[in-house]
Coordinates of C-alpha atoms in Angstrom, one line a residue:
M5 CA 80.8 40.0 37.4
D6 CA 78.7 39.9 40.5
H7 CA 78.8 36.7 42.5
T8 CA 77.1 35.8 45.8
F9 CA 77.3 32.6 47.8
V10 CA 74.9 30.9 50.2
M11 CA 75.5 27.8 52.3
R12 CA 72.7 25.8 53.9
K13 CA 72.8 23.0 56.4
I14 CA 70.2 20.5 55.4
S15 CA 69.9 19.4 59.1
V16 CA 68.5 22.8 59.9
P17 CA 65.6 23.3 57.5
K18 CA 65.0 26.7 55.8
I19 CA 68.0 28.3 57.6
G20 CA 70.5 29.8 55.1
I21 CA 73.9 31.3 56.0
I22 CA 74.8 34.2 53.7
V23 CA 78.5 34.3 53.1
A24 CA 79.6 37.6 51.8
A25 CA 82.7 39.8 51.3
F26 CA 84.9 37.6 49.3
R27 CA 86.8 38.2 46.1
L28 CA 85.7 36.8 42.7
C29 CA 89.2 35.6 41.8
G30 CA 90.9 34.0 44.7
G31 CA 90.7 34.5 48.5
D32 CA 89.5 32.0 51.0
L33 CA 85.8 32.0 51.8
Y34 CA 84.7 31.7 55.4
A35 CA 81.4 30.1 56.3
A36 CA 79.6 32.4 58.8
D37 CA 78.6 29.5 61.1
S38 CA 82.0 28.0 61.6
G39 CA 84.7 30.6 60.9
H40 CA 86.5 27.9 58.8
P41 CA 87.3 28.1 55.1
T42 CA 85.6 26.0 52.5
E43 CA 87.1 25.3 49.1
I44 CA 83.9 24.5 47.4
E45 CA 83.5 28.1 46.4
H46 CA 86.8 28.0 44.6
V47 CA 86.0 24.9 42.7
V48 CA 82.6 26.2 41.5
D49 CA 83.9 29.7 40.8
E50 CA 86.8 28.5 38.7
A51 CA 84.5 26.4 36.4
I52 CA 81.6 28.8 36.2
R53 CA 83.6 32.0 35.6
L54 CA 85.3 30.4 32.6
V55 CA 82.1 29.1 31.0
M56 CA 80.4 32.4 31.4
E57 CA 83.3 34.4 29.9
E58 CA 83.8 32.0 27.0
N59 CA 80.1 32.0 26.1
N60 CA 79.1 35.5 27.0
V61 CA 76.5 34.3 29.5
A62 CA 74.7 37.2 31.4
G63 CA 73.7 35.2 34.5
M64 CA 73.8 31.8 36.1
A65 CA 72.5 30.2 39.2
V66 CA 74.4 27.2 40.5
A67 CA 73.5 24.9 43.4
V68 CA 75.6 22.1 44.8
T69 CA 74.5 19.5 47.3
V70 CA 77.0 17.4 49.3
P71 CA 76.2 15.2 52.2
G72 CA 74.7 17.4 54.9
K73 CA 74.8 20.8 53.1
Q74 CA 73.5 22.8 50.2
Y75 CA 75.6 25.6 48.5
F76 CA 74.3 28.3 46.2
F77 CA 76.3 30.5 43.8
N78 CA 74.7 33.3 42.0
Y79 CA 76.5 35.1 39.1
G80 CA 75.7 38.1 36.9
V81 CA 72.3 39.4 36.0
A82 CA 68.8 38.0 35.4
S83 CA 68.1 41.0 33.1
K84 CA 70.8 43.0 31.3
E85 CA 68.2 45.7 30.7
S86 CA 67.3 46.3 34.3
G87 CA 70.6 45.1 35.8
R88 CA 68.6 42.9 38.2
K89 CA 71.1 40.4 39.8
V90 CA 70.7 36.7 39.9
N91 CA 69.7 35.4 43.3
E92 CA 68.1 32.3 44.9
D93 CA 64.7 33.5 43.9
T94 CA 65.6 34.0 40.2
I95 CA 63.4 31.8 38.0
F96 CA 65.0 30.1 35.0
E97 CA 63.6 28.1 32.1
I98 CA 65.0 24.6 32.2
G99 CA 63.9 23.3 28.8
S100 CA 64.1 19.6 28.5
V101 CA 65.0 19.0 32.1
S102 CA 61.2 19.4 32.3
K103 CA 61.0 15.8 30.9
T104 CA 62.3 14.5 34.3
F105 CA 59.1 15.9 35.9
T106 CA 57.0 14.3 33.2
A107 CA 58.7 11.0 33.9
T108 CA 58.1 11.3 37.7
L109 CA 54.4 12.0 37.1
A110 CA 54.1 9.0 34.9
Y111 CA 55.6 6.6 37.4
Y112 CA 53.5 8.2 40.1
A113 CA 50.4 7.3 38.0
Q114 CA 51.7 3.8 37.6
A115 CA 52.5 3.4 41.3
R116 CA 48.9 4.4 42.0
G117 CA 47.5 1.8 39.5
V118 CA 46.2 4.5 37.2
L119 CA 48.1 3.2 34.2
S120 CA 50.8 0.8 33.1
L121 CA 53.7 2.0 31.0
S122 CA 53.3 -1.2 28.9
D123 CA 49.8 0.0 27.8
N124 CA 49.2 1.0 24.2
A125 CA 48.9 4.7 23.5
S126 CA 45.5 4.3 22.0
K127 CA 44.1 3.0 25.3
Y128 CA 44.2 6.6 26.6
W129 CA 43.6 8.4 23.3
P130 CA 41.2 6.6 21.0
S131 CA 42.0 9.1 18.2
L132 CA 45.2 7.1 17.7
A133 CA 43.3 3.9 16.9
G134 CA 44.3 2.6 13.5
S135 CA 47.4 4.9 13.3
S136 CA 51.0 3.8 13.4
L137 CA 51.0 4.8 17.1
D138 CA 48.0 2.6 18.0
K139 CA 50.0 -0.2 19.4
V140 CA 53.1 1.7 20.5
S141 CA 53.5 1.5 24.3
L142 CA 53.7 4.5 26.7
L143 CA 57.2 3.4 27.6
D144 CA 58.4 3.4 24.0
L145 CA 57.1 7.0 23.7
G146 CA 58.7 8.0 26.9
T147 CA 62.1 6.7 25.9
Y148 CA 62.1 8.0 22.3
A149 CA 61.9 4.5 20.8
A150 CA 58.5 4.7 19.1
G151 CA 60.1 4.3 15.6
G152 CA 61.5 7.7 14.7
L153 CA 59.3 10.5 15.8
P154 CA 61.4 13.6 15.1
L155 CA 63.1 16.1 17.4
Q156 CA 60.4 18.7 16.9
F157 CA 56.9 19.1 15.4
P158 CA 56.8 20.6 11.9
D159 CA 56.2 24.3 12.1
E160 CA 52.6 23.9 10.7
V161 CA 51.6 21.8 13.7
N162 CA 50.5 24.6 15.9
D163 CA 47.2 23.6 17.5
H164 CA 45.4 20.6 18.9
E165 CA 43.6 19.5 15.8
K166 CA 46.8 19.7 13.7
M167 CA 48.5 17.7 16.4
I168 CA 45.9 14.9 16.1
A169 CA 46.3 14.9 12.3
Y170 CA 50.1 14.8 12.6
Y171 CA 50.1 11.7 14.8
R172 CA 47.5 9.9 12.7
S173 CA 49.4 10.4 9.5
W174 CA 52.9 9.8 10.9
R175 CA 54.8 6.7 9.6
P176 CA 57.7 5.1 11.5
T177 CA 61.2 4.8 10.0
Y178 CA 62.3 2.0 12.3
P179 CA 60.7 -0.9 14.1
V180 CA 59.3 0.1 17.5
G181 CA 61.9 -0.3 20.2
T182 CA 65.0 -0.7 18.0
H183 CA 66.2 2.9 17.7
R184 CA 66.4 5.9 20.0
L185 CA 65.7 9.3 18.4
Y186 CA 65.4 12.1 20.9
S187 CA 62.0 13.6 20.3
N188 CA 59.7 16.2 21.8
P189 CA 56.6 14.8 19.9
S190 CA 57.4 11.4 21.4
I191 CA 57.8 12.2 25.1
G192 CA 55.2 15.1 24.7
L193 CA 52.6 12.6 23.6
F194 CA 53.7 10.3 26.5
G195 CA 53.1 13.1 29.0
Y196 CA 49.8 14.0 27.3
L197 CA 48.6 10.4 27.7
V198 CA 49.7 10.2 31.3
A199 CA 47.5 13.3 32.1
R200 CA 44.6 11.8 30.2
S201 CA 44.9 8.7 32.3
M202 CA 44.7 10.8 35.4
G203 CA 41.7 12.8 34.2
E204 CA 43.2 16.3 34.5
P205 CA 45.2 18.7 32.3
F206 CA 48.9 18.2 32.5
K207 CA 49.6 21.7 33.8
N208 CA 47.1 21.2 36.6
L209 CA 48.7 17.9 37.7
M210 CA 52.1 19.5 37.8
E211 CA 51.3 22.8 39.6
G212 CA 48.5 21.4 41.7
K213 CA 49.9 18.0 42.7
L214 CA 53.4 17.0 41.7
F215 CA 55.3 20.3 42.5
P216 CA 53.6 20.7 45.9
M217 CA 54.3 17.0 46.8
L218 CA 57.9 17.6 46.0
G219 CA 58.0 20.7 48.2
L220 CA 58.8 22.9 45.2
S221 CA 57.3 26.3 46.1
H222 CA 58.8 28.3 43.2
T223 CA 58.4 25.9 40.3
Y224 CA 55.8 26.6 37.6
I225 CA 54.5 25.8 34.1
T226 CA 53.1 29.3 34.0
V227 CA 54.9 31.9 36.1
P228 CA 52.3 33.7 38.2
E229 CA 52.0 37.4 37.9
D230 CA 53.3 38.0 41.4
Q231 CA 56.5 36.1 40.5
M232 CA 57.2 37.8 37.1
G233 CA 59.7 40.1 38.8
N234 CA 61.8 37.1 39.6
Y235 CA 61.6 35.6 36.1
A236 CA 64.9 36.0 34.3
Y237 CA 65.1 37.1 30.7
G238 CA 67.0 34.7 28.4
Y239 CA 69.2 36.0 25.7
S240 CA 69.2 34.8 22.1
K241 CA 72.2 34.2 19.8
D242 CA 72.0 37.9 18.8
E243 CA 71.7 38.9 22.5
K244 CA 68.1 39.9 22.3
P245 CA 66.0 39.4 25.5
I246 CA 63.7 36.4 25.1
R247 CA 61.4 34.0 26.9
V248 CA 60.0 30.7 25.8
A249 CA 56.9 30.9 23.5
S250 CA 54.0 28.5 23.9
G251 CA 53.8 25.5 21.6
V252 CA 52.1 22.1 21.1
L253 CA 52.8 19.9 24.1
D254 CA 55.3 22.5 25.5
S255 CA 54.3 21.9 29.1
E256 CA 55.1 18.2 28.8
T257 CA 58.5 18.6 27.1
Y258 CA 60.2 21.9 27.9
G259 CA 57.8 24.1 29.9
V260 CA 59.1 24.1 33.5
K261 CA 60.4 27.3 35.1
T262 CA 62.1 27.1 38.4
T263 CA 64.8 28.3 40.9
A264 CA 68.1 26.8 41.9
A265 CA 66.8 26.2 45.4
D266 CA 63.8 24.1 44.1
M267 CA 65.9 22.2 41.6
I268 CA 68.5 21.1 44.1
R269 CA 65.7 20.0 46.3
F270 CA 64.5 17.9 43.4
V271 CA 68.0 16.5 42.9
E272 CA 68.1 15.5 46.6
A273 CA 64.7 13.8 46.3
N274 CA 66.1 11.8 43.4
M275 CA 69.1 10.7 45.6
D276 CA 67.1 10.2 48.9
G277 CA 63.4 10.7 48.9
V278 CA 62.8 9.3 52.4
R279 CA 60.9 12.4 53.5
L280 CA 58.4 12.2 50.7
D281 CA 55.2 10.3 50.3
E282 CA 56.1 6.6 49.9
T283 CA 54.3 6.3 46.5
L284 CA 56.2 9.4 45.2
Q285 CA 59.5 7.9 46.5
R286 CA 58.9 4.8 44.5
A287 CA 58.0 6.8 41.5
I288 CA 61.1 8.9 41.6
A289 CA 63.3 5.8 42.0
A290 CA 61.6 4.1 39.1
T291 CA 62.7 7.0 36.7
H292 CA 66.2 5.7 37.2
T293 CA 65.4 2.3 35.7
G294 CA 67.6 1.6 32.7
Y295 CA 65.8 0.3 29.6
F296 CA 68.5 0.4 26.8
R297 CA 71.9 1.6 26.1
V298 CA 73.3 3.8 23.4
G299 CA 77.1 3.4 23.8
D300 CA 77.9 4.1 27.4
M301 CA 74.7 5.9 28.1
T302 CA 71.8 4.1 29.6
Q303 CA 68.3 5.5 28.9
G304 CA 66.0 5.9 31.9
L305 CA 62.7 7.7 31.8
G306 CA 63.6 11.3 31.5
W307 CA 67.1 10.8 33.0
E308 CA 70.2 9.5 31.2
M309 CA 72.7 7.4 33.2
Y310 CA 76.3 6.2 33.2
A311 CA 78.2 3.7 35.3
Y312 CA 80.2 5.6 38.0
P313 CA 83.0 6.5 38.0
T314 CA 83.0 7.6 34.5
D315 CA 85.2 9.9 32.4
L316 CA 84.5 13.2 30.7
D317 CA 84.8 11.7 27.2
R318 CA 81.9 9.3 27.9
L319 CA 79.7 12.1 29.2
L320 CA 80.5 14.3 26.2
T321 CA 79.7 11.4 23.8
G322 CA 76.4 10.7 25.5
N323 CA 75.4 14.3 25.3
S324 CA 76.7 14.8 21.8
A325 CA 74.9 15.9 18.7
Q326 CA 75.1 12.3 17.4
V327 CA 73.0 11.1 20.4
I328 CA 70.7 14.2 20.5
F329 CA 70.0 14.7 16.9
K330 CA 70.5 11.3 15.2
A331 CA 68.8 8.0 15.4
N332 CA 70.9 5.4 17.3
E333 CA 70.3 1.7 17.4
V334 CA 69.7 0.6 21.0
S335 CA 71.0 -2.4 23.0
R336 CA 68.1 -3.5 25.3
V337 CA 68.7 -4.0 29.0
T338 CA 66.9 -7.3 29.8
P339 CA 65.4 -7.2 32.3
P340 CA 65.5 -3.5 32.8
S341 CA 68.1 -2.4 35.4
L342 CA 66.4 -1.2 38.6
S343 CA 67.4 2.1 40.3
Q344 CA 71.1 1.9 41.3
Q345 CA 73.2 4.1 43.5
N346 CA 76.6 3.8 41.8
V347 CA 75.6 5.7 38.7
L348 CA 75.9 9.2 37.3
I349 CA 72.5 10.6 36.3
N350 CA 72.2 13.6 34.2
K351 CA 69.9 15.7 31.9
T352 CA 70.5 18.8 29.7
G353 CA 67.8 21.3 28.8
S354 CA 67.5 24.3 26.6
T355 CA 65.1 26.9 25.3
N356 CA 66.1 29.6 22.8
G357 CA 67.3 31.8 25.6
F358 CA 68.2 29.5 28.5
G359 CA 70.5 26.5 29.1
A360 CA 70.4 24.0 32.0
Y361 CA 72.3 21.0 33.2
I362 CA 71.6 18.7 36.1
V363 CA 73.9 15.9 37.3
F364 CA 74.1 13.8 40.4
V365 CA 75.7 10.7 41.8
P366 CA 73.4 9.0 44.4
A367 CA 76.2 6.8 45.9
K368 CA 78.2 9.9 46.7
G369 CA 75.3 12.2 47.7
I370 CA 76.7 14.8 45.3
G371 CA 74.4 16.8 43.0
I372 CA 74.9 19.9 40.8
V373 CA 72.4 22.3 39.3
M374 CA 73.5 24.8 36.6
M375 CA 71.0 27.2 35.1
A376 CA 71.9 30.0 32.7
N377 CA 70.0 32.7 30.8
K378 CA 71.6 31.7 27.6
N379 CA 71.5 28.5 25.4
Y380 CA 75.2 28.0 25.5
P381 CA 76.9 24.8 24.1
I382 CA 76.1 21.6 25.8
P383 CA 79.8 20.4 25.9
A384 CA 80.7 23.6 27.9
R385 CA 78.0 22.7 30.4
V386 CA 79.1 19.1 30.8
K387 CA 82.8 20.1 31.1
A388 CA 82.1 22.7 33.8
A389 CA 79.9 20.3 35.8
Y390 CA 82.3 17.4 35.5
Q391 CA 85.1 19.7 36.7
I392 CA 83.1 20.5 39.8
L393 CA 81.9 16.9 40.3
T394 CA 85.4 15.4 40.2
A395 CA 86.7 18.0 42.6
L396 CA 83.9 17.3 45.0
D397 CA 84.5 13.5 44.7
S398 CA 88.3 13.8 45.1
K399 CA 90.2 12.8 48.2
S400 CA 90.9 16.4 49.0
G401 CA 88.0 16.7 51.5
L402 CA 86.2 19.5 49.7
T403 CA 82.8 18.1 50.8
S404 CA 83.4 18.9 54.5
T405 CA 84.3 22.0 56.5
H406 CA 87.3 21.9 58.7

């Protein structure tokens, strides 16, 4: 399995130190700028090699940020057919991690006074007037609490007119705000309404405004032609090469494609956005507001959070099939808990051929990005990331060079 490693010092922008010539299984790794060993490579390598072997993953890009440094680990191939290796420029589909960008755009719109998340959905889309969604708030849509919108649209909802008809005919299963049912139609409609409030198509707002404001130069809704050579192929359950197909409200829910370098930058912005536009800083922080709890998991907008320190069992439960696929009664946080530092914030994302997991702890300045070209089981992602996180946060000094 091919494996490359890069370390960057954040204090020296855009300068990467390529660290080469080390063995996959074992030996010390020496950073080229200091001549001293770092153990972070061993921690990441141990966790990622195992998850790739057990789940037959062709390629992965992993990025780690610790106070003062970024580390990049590239494994395997972006395409089994061509043999093209994963590197920092490899573009992966991140599936539902895309929802965190939708959430950021929404709070940016609110911070600019364009909308209020307490507004009714029909304010921004009169077609919803008189429907069960007429008086549902944007926030209820964005936190999957609109009354039981399902995980996916029915197969027959495959264009705009059918989408309108679906929303107009939909009937809730639960009173609004009482249950969480993870739903693309719910947060997809949320993102669609945010874009309507801003007067531009969602894709244009992402690629023309939000991504550039965040400094993400290789993040896309539609991968441009000159970047297609960097776009990885995903692999289906039967190991066929695959990329995500277009669908209703796909951009708002699972449509982002990006690199490990861009995603770790986004993670750092979520932990410390002081270098960003002030309005965008406030918007990012607001996505960490906690609105209700399902067990030990607190639902933010896009992100899901846990009190830190936490244990693996709590993370696995919060990312379990029971929470992802079933309706769960919620316990409201009143008033909503504002952005906190001493929490673990995470989000999973999948398409048919890709699997991603993002986790970070603002109080520790530690963040992990894991992107693979296979939709491998979520528990395996959580376990691997937790193994890395706990090692980085241990008292062994792994977050510094000696």
